Structure formats: C-alpha cells, structure tokens
Short mmCIF file of N, CA and C in Angstrom, two decimals:
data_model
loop_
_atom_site.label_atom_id
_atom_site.label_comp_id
_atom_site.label_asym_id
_atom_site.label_seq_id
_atom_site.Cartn_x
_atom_site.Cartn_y
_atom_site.Cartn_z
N UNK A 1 -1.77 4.30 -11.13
CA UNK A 1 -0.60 3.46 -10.91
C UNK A 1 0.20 3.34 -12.21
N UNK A 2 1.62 3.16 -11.97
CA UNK A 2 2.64 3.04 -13.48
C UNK A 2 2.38 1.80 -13.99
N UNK A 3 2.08 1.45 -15.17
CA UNK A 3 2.22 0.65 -15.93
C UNK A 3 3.01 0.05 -16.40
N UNK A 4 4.65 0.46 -15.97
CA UNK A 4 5.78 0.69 -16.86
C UNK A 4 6.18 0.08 -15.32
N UNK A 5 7.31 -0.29 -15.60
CA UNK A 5 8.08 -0.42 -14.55
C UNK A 5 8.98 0.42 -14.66
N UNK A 6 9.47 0.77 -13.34
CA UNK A 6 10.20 1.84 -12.64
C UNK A 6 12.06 1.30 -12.75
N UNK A 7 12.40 2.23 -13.38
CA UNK A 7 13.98 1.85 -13.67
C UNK A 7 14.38 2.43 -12.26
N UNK A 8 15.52 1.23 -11.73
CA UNK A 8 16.19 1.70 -10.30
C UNK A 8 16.87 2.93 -10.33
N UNK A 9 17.15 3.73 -11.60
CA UNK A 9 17.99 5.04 -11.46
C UNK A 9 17.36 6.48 -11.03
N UNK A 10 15.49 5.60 -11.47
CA UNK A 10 14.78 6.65 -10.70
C UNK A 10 14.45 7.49 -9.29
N UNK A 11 14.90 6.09 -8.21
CA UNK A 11 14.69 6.94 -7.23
C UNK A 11 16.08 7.02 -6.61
N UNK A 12 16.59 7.30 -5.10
CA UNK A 12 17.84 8.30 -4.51
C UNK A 12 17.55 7.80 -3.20
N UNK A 13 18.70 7.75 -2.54
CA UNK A 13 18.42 8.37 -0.91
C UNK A 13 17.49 9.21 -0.81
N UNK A 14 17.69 10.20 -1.30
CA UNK A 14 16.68 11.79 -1.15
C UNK A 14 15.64 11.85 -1.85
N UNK A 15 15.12 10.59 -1.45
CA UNK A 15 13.95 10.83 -2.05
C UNK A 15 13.02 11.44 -0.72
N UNK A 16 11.85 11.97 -1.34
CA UNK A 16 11.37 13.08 -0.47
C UNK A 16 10.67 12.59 0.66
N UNK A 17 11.18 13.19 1.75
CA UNK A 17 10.53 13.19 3.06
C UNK A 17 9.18 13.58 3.33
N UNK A 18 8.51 14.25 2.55
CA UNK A 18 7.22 14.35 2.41
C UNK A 18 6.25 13.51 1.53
N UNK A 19 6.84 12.67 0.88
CA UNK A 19 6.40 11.77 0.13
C UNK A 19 6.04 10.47 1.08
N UNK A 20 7.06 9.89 1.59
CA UNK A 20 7.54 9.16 2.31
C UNK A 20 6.53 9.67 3.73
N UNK A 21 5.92 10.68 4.11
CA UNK A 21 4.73 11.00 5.07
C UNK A 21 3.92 10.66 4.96
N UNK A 22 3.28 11.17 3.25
CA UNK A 22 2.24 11.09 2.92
C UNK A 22 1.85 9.35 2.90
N UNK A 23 2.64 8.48 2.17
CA UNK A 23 2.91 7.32 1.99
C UNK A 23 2.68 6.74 3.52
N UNK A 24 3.29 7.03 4.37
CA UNK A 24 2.70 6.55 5.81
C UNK A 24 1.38 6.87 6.26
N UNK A 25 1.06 7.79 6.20
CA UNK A 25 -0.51 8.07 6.38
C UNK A 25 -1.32 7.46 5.27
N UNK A 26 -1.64 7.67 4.09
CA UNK A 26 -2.17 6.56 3.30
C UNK A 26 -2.16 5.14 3.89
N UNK A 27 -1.28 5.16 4.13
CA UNK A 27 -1.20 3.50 4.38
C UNK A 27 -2.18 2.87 6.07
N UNK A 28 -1.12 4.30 6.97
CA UNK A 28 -2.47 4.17 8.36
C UNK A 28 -3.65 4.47 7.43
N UNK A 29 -4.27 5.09 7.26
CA UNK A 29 -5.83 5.34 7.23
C UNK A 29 -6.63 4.08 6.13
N UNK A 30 -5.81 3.60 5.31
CA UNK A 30 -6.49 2.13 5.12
C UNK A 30 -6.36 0.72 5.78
N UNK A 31 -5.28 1.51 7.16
CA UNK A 31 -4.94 0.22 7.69
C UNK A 31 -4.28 -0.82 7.28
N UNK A 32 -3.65 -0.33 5.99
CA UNK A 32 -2.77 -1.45 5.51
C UNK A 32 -1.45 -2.57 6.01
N UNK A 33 -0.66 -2.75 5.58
CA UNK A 33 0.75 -3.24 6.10
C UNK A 33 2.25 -2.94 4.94
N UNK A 34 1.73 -2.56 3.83
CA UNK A 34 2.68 -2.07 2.93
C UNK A 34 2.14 -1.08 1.93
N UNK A 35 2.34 -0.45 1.75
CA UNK A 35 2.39 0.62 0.27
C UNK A 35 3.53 1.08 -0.73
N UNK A 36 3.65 0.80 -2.07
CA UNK A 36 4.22 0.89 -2.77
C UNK A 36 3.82 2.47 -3.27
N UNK A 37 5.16 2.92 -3.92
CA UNK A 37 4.88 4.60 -4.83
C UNK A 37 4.29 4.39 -5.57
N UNK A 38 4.22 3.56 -6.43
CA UNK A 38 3.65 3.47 -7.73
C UNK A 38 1.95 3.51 -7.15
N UNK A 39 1.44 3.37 -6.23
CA UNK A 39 0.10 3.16 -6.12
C UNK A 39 -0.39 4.59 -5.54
N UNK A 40 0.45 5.61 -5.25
CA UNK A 40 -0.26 6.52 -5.20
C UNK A 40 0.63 7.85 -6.24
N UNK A 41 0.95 7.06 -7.11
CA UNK A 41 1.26 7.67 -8.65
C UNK A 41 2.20 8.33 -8.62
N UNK A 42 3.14 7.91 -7.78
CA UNK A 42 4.76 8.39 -8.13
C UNK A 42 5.75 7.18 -8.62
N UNK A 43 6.28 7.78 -9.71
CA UNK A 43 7.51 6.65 -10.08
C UNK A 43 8.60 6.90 -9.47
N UNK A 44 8.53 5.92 -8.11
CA UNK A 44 10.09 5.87 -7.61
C UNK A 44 9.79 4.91 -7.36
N UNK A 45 11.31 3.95 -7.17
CA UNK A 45 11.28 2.65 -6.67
C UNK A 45 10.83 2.78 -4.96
N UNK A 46 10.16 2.96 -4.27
CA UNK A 46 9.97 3.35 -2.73
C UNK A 46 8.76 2.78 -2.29
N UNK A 47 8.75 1.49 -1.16
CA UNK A 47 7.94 0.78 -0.31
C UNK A 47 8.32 1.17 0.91
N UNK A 48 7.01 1.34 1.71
CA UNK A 48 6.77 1.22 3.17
C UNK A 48 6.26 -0.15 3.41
N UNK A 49 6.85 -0.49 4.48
CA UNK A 49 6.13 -1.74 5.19
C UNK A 49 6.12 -2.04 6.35
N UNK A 50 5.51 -2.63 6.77
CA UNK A 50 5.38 -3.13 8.64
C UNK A 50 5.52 -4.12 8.87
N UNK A 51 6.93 -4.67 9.11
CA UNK A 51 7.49 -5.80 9.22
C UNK A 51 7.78 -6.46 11.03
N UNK A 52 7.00 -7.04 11.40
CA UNK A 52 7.22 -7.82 12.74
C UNK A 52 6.99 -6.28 13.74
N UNK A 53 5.77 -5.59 13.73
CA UNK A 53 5.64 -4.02 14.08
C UNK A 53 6.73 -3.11 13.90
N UNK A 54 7.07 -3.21 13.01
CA UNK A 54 8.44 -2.13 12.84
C UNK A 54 8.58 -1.34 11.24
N UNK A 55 8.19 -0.74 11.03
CA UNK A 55 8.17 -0.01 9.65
C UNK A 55 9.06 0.44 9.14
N UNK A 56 9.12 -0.25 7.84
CA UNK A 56 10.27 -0.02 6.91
C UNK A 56 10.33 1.08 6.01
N UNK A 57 11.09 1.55 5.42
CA UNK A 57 11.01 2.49 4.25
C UNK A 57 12.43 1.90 3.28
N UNK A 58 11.84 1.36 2.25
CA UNK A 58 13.19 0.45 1.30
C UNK A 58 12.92 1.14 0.16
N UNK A 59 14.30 1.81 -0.14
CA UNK A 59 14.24 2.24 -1.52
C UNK A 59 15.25 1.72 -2.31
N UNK A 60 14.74 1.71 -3.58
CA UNK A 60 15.17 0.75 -4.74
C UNK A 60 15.53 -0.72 -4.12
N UNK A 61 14.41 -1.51 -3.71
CA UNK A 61 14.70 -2.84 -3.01
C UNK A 61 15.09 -3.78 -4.02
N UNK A 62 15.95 -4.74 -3.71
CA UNK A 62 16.28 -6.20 -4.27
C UNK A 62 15.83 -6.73 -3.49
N UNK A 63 14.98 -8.09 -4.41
CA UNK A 63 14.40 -9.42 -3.36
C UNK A 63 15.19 -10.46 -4.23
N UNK A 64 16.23 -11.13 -3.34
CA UNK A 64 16.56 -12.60 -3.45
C UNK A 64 15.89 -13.61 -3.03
N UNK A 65 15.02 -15.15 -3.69
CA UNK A 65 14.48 -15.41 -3.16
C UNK A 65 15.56 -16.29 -2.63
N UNK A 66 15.19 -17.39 -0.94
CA UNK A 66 16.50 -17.74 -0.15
C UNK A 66 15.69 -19.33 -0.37
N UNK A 67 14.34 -19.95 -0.92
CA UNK A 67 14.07 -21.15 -0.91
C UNK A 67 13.08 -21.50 -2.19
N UNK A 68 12.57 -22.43 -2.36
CA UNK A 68 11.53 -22.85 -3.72
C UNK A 68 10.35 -23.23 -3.11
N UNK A 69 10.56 -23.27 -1.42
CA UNK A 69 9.34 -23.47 -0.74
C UNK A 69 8.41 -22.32 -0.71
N UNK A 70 6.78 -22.63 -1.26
CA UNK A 70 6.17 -21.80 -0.78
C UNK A 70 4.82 -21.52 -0.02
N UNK A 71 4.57 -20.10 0.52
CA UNK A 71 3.47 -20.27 1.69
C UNK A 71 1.90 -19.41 0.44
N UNK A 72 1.73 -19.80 0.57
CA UNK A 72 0.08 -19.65 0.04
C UNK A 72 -1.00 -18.40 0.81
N UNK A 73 -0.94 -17.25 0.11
CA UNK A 73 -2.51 -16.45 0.91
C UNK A 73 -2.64 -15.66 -0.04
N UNK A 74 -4.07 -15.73 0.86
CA UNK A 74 -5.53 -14.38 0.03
C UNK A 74 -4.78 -13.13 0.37
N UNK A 75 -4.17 -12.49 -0.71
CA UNK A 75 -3.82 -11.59 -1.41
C UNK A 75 -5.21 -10.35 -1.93
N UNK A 76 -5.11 -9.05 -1.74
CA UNK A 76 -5.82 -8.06 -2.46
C UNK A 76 -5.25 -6.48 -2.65
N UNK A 77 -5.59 -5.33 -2.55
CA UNK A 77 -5.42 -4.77 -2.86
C UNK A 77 -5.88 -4.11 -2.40
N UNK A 78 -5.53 -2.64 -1.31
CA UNK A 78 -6.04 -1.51 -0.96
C UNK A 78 -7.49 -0.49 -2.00
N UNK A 79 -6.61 -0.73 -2.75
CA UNK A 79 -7.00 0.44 -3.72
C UNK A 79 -8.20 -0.20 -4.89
N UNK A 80 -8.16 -1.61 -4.36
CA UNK A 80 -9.25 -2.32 -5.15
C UNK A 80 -10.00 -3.43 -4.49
N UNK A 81 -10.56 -2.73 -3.30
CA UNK A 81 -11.54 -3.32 -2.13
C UNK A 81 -12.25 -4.69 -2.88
N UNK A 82 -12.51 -5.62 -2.07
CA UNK A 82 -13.74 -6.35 -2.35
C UNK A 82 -13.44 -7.93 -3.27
N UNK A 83 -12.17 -7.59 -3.82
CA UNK A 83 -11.60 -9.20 -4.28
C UNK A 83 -10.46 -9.74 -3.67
N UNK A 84 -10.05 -11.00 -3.45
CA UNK A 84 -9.11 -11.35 -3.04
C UNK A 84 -8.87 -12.96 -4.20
N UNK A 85 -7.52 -13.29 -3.65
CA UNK A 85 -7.20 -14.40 -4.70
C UNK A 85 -6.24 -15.00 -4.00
N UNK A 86 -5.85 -16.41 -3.91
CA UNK A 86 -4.63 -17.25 -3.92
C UNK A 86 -3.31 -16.99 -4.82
N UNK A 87 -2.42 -16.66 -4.01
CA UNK A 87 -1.02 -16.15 -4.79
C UNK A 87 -0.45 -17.12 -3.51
N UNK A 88 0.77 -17.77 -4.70
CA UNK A 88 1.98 -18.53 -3.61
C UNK A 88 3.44 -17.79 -3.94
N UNK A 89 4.37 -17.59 -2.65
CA UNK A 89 4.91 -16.61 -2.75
C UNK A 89 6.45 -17.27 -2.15
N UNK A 90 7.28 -16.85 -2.46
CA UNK A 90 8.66 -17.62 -2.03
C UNK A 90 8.46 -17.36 -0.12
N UNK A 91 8.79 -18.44 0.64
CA UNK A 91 8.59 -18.69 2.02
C UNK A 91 9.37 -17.57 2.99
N UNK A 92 10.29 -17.44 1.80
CA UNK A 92 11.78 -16.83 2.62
C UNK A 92 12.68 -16.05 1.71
N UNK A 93 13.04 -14.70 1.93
CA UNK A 93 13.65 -13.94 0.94
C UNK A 93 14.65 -12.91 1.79
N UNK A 94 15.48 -12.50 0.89
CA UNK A 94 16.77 -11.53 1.45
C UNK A 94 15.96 -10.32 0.57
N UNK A 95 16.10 -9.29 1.39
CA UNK A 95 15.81 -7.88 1.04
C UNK A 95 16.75 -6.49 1.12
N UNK A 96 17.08 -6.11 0.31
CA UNK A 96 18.89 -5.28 0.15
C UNK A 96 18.16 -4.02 -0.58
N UNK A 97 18.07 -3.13 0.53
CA UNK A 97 17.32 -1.50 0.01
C UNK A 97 18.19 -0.29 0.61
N UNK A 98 17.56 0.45 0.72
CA UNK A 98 18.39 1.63 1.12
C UNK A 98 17.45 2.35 2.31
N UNK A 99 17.53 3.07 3.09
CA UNK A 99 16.15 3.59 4.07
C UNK A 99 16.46 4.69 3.88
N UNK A 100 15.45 5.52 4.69
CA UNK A 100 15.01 6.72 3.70
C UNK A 100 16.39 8.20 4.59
N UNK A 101 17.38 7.42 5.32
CA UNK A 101 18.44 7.88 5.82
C UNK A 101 19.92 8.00 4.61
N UNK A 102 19.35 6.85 3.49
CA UNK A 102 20.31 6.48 2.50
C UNK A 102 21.25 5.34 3.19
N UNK A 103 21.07 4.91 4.03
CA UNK A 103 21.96 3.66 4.80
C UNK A 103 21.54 2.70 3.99
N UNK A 104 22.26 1.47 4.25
CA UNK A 104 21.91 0.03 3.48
C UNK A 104 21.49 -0.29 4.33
N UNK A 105 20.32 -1.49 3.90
CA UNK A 105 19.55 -2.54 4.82
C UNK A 105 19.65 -3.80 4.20
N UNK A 106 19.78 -4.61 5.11
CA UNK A 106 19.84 -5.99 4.18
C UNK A 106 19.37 -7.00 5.30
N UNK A 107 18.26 -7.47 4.91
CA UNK A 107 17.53 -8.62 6.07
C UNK A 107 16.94 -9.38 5.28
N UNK A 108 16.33 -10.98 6.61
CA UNK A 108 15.63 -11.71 5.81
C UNK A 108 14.40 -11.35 6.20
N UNK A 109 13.52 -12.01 5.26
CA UNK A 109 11.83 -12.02 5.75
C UNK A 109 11.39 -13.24 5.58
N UNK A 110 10.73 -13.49 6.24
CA UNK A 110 10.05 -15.32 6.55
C UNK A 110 8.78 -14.84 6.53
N UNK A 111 7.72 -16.39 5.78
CA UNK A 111 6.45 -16.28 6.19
C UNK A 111 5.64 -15.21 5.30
N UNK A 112 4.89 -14.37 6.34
CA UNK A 112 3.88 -13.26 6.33
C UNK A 112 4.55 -12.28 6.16
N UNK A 113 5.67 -11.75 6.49
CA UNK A 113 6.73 -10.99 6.16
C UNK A 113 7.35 -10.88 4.80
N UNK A 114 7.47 -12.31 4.51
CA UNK A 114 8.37 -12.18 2.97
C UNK A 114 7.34 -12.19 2.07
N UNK A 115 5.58 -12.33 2.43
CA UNK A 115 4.76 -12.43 1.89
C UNK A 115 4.52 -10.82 0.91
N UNK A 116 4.42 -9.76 2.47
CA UNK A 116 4.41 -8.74 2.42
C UNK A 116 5.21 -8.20 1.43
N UNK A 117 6.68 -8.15 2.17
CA UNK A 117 7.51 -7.66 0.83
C UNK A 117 7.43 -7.89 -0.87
N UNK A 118 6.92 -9.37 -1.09
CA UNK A 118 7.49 -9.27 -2.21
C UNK A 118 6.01 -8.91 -3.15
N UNK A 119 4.77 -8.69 -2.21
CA UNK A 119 3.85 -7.96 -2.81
C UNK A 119 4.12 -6.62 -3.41
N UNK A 120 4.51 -6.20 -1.91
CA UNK A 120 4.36 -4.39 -2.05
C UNK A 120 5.71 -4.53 -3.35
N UNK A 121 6.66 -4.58 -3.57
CA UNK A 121 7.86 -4.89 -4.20
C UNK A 121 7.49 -5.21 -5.84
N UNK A 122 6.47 -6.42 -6.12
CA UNK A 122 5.95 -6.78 -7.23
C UNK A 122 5.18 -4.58 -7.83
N UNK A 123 4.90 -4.72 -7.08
CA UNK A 123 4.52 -3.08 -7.51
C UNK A 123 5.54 -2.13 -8.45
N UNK A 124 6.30 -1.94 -7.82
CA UNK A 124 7.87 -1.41 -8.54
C UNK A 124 7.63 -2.01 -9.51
N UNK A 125 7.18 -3.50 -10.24
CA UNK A 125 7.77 -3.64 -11.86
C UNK A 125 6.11 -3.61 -12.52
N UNK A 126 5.38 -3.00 -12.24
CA UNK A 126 3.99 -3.11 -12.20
C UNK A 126 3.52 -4.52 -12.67
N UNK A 127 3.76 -5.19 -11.51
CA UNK A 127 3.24 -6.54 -11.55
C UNK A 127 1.89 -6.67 -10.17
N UNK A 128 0.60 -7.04 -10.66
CA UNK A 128 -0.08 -6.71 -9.34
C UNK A 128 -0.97 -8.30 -9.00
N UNK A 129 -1.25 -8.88 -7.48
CA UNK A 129 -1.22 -9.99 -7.36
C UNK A 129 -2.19 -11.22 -8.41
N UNK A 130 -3.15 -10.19 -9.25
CA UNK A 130 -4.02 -10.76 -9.95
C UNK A 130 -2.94 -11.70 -11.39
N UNK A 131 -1.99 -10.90 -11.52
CA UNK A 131 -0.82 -11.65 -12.50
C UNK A 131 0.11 -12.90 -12.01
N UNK A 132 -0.47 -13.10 -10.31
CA UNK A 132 0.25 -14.24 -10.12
C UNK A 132 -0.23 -15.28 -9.11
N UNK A 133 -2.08 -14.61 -9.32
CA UNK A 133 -2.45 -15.62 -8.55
C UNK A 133 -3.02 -16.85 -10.01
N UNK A 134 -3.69 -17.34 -8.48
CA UNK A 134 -4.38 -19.12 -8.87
C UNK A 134 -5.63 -17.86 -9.34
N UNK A 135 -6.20 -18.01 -10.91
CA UNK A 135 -7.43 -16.98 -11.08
C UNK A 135 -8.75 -18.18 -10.40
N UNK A 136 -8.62 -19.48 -9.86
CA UNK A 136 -9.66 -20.07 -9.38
C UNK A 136 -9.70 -19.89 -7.82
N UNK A 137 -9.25 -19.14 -7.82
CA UNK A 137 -8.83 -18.65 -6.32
C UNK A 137 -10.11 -17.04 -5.58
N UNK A 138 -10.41 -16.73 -7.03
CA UNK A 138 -10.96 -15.30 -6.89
C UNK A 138 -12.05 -15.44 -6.40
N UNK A 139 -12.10 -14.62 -5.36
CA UNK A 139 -13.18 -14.31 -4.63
C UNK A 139 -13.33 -13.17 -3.71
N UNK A 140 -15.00 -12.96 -3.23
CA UNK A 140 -15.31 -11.92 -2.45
C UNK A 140 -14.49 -12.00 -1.32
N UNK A 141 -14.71 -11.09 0.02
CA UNK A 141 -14.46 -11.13 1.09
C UNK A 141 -15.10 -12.22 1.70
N UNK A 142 -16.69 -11.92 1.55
CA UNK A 142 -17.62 -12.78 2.27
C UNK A 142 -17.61 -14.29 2.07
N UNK A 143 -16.71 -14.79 1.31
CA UNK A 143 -16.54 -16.25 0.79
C UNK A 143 -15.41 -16.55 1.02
N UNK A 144 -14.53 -15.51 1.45
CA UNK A 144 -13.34 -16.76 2.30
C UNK A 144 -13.23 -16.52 3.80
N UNK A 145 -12.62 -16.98 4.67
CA UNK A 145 -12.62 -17.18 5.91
C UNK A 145 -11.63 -15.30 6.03
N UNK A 146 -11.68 -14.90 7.20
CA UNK A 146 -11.59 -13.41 7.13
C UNK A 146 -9.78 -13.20 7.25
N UNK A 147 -9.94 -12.02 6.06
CA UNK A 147 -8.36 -11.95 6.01
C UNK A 147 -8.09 -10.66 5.83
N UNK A 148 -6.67 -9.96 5.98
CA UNK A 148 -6.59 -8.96 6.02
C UNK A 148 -5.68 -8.11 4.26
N UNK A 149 -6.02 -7.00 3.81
CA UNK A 149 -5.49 -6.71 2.55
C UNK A 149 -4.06 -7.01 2.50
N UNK A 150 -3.62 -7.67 1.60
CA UNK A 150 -2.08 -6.53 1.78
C UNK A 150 -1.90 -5.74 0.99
#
C-alpha cells in the first residue's frame, strides 16, 4: 500500500478498465464493500464501493462532510484480518468523483454508506482506520458482537 498520498493529477477518466476488474473481483472474493487502489498497490486516486447494492467506481473523489454528527463502528481491514476498532465517522457526506465513464457524480451518503466512503476514501491520503480510531476500542473478532470488514 502507498504511504504517500496520492496527488489528484494522478489518476484520469481513463483510468484502466482492467484495473478497475481486477479491483472488482478482489473485492468479491473477500467479500468486501469497498476497495481502494492504493491497497492493491496502484497509485491512483480510484475506489470501488457498494453503496445501497449498487457499485460505485469514484475517481479522484471529494468528501464534503454535510454534519458534525457522528455514527460510531467496528472498522477493519481486508488485508489485515483479525482486528477491528471504534472509529467515529461524519453521519452524512457529499461525494463529487468522476465514474469510470469520466461523467461526474455527485451524491449524498448517510449512515453505513457515508461510513463506507469515507473509509475506502481515507485510503487515497494513506490514512488507515487504526489513525482514527478510539485505540481502546481494539479488538479481536471474537470479542465484539459480529461485524462485517470494511
């Protein structure tokens, strides 16, 4: 994964359609709900996500947050099975990307949704949820009530 954060001039509309495959399958076969580039070691600004069953592809995303209210969850990591942690996350956010057509998108996300986004999203500046959780929060699977990665 980049260490660096990803300058927005890096990625394009055109960014690659086979990337953007591969990135979907990764993501089915861990069963996830979002995947960021940076986690399978490409620097482009480019998230997939599965928003209200409907899968996104946002490139070079902006997150506005839209409140100061926030919703609270066990947060982890595909690629780093077996811990999870308390991260609180803005309730409600505007999301302004590009899809992998090069069209603009611009929606809100509420909840579990805006949860999602601004995980997979925190990726792009290599920020990962352990930098913004509660660290008294950390724990196994088997010690919190059952939850799913994001």
């Amino acid at each position: 994964m980049s260490l660096e954060p990803i300058p927005p001039a890096t990625s394009s509309a055109t960014t690659s359609s086979k990337l953007i495959a591969d990135m979907r399958e990764t993501m089915e076969d861990y069963d996830g709900v979002g995947l960021a580039a940076p986690q399978v070691h490409r620097p482009v600004r480019l998230v997939i996500l599965v928003q209200s069953k409907q899968e996104l592809v946002l490139i070079n995303p902006v997150i506005t947050l839209l409140t100061d209210r926030v919703v609270r969850s066990f947060e982890g990591r595909l690629s780093v099975p077996g811990m999870r942690a308390a991260v609180d996350r803005a309730q409600k956010v505007r999301v302004q990307a590009l899809n992998e057509r090069g069209e603009a998108l611009d929606f809100i996300a509420e909840n579990f949704n805006a949860i999602v986004v601004q995980h997979e999203c925190d990726h792009l500046d290599a920020t990962l949820y352990i930098d913004r959780c509660d660290t008294k929060t950390l724990a196994f699977p088997q010690q919190l009530p059952q939850v799913r990665p994001l």
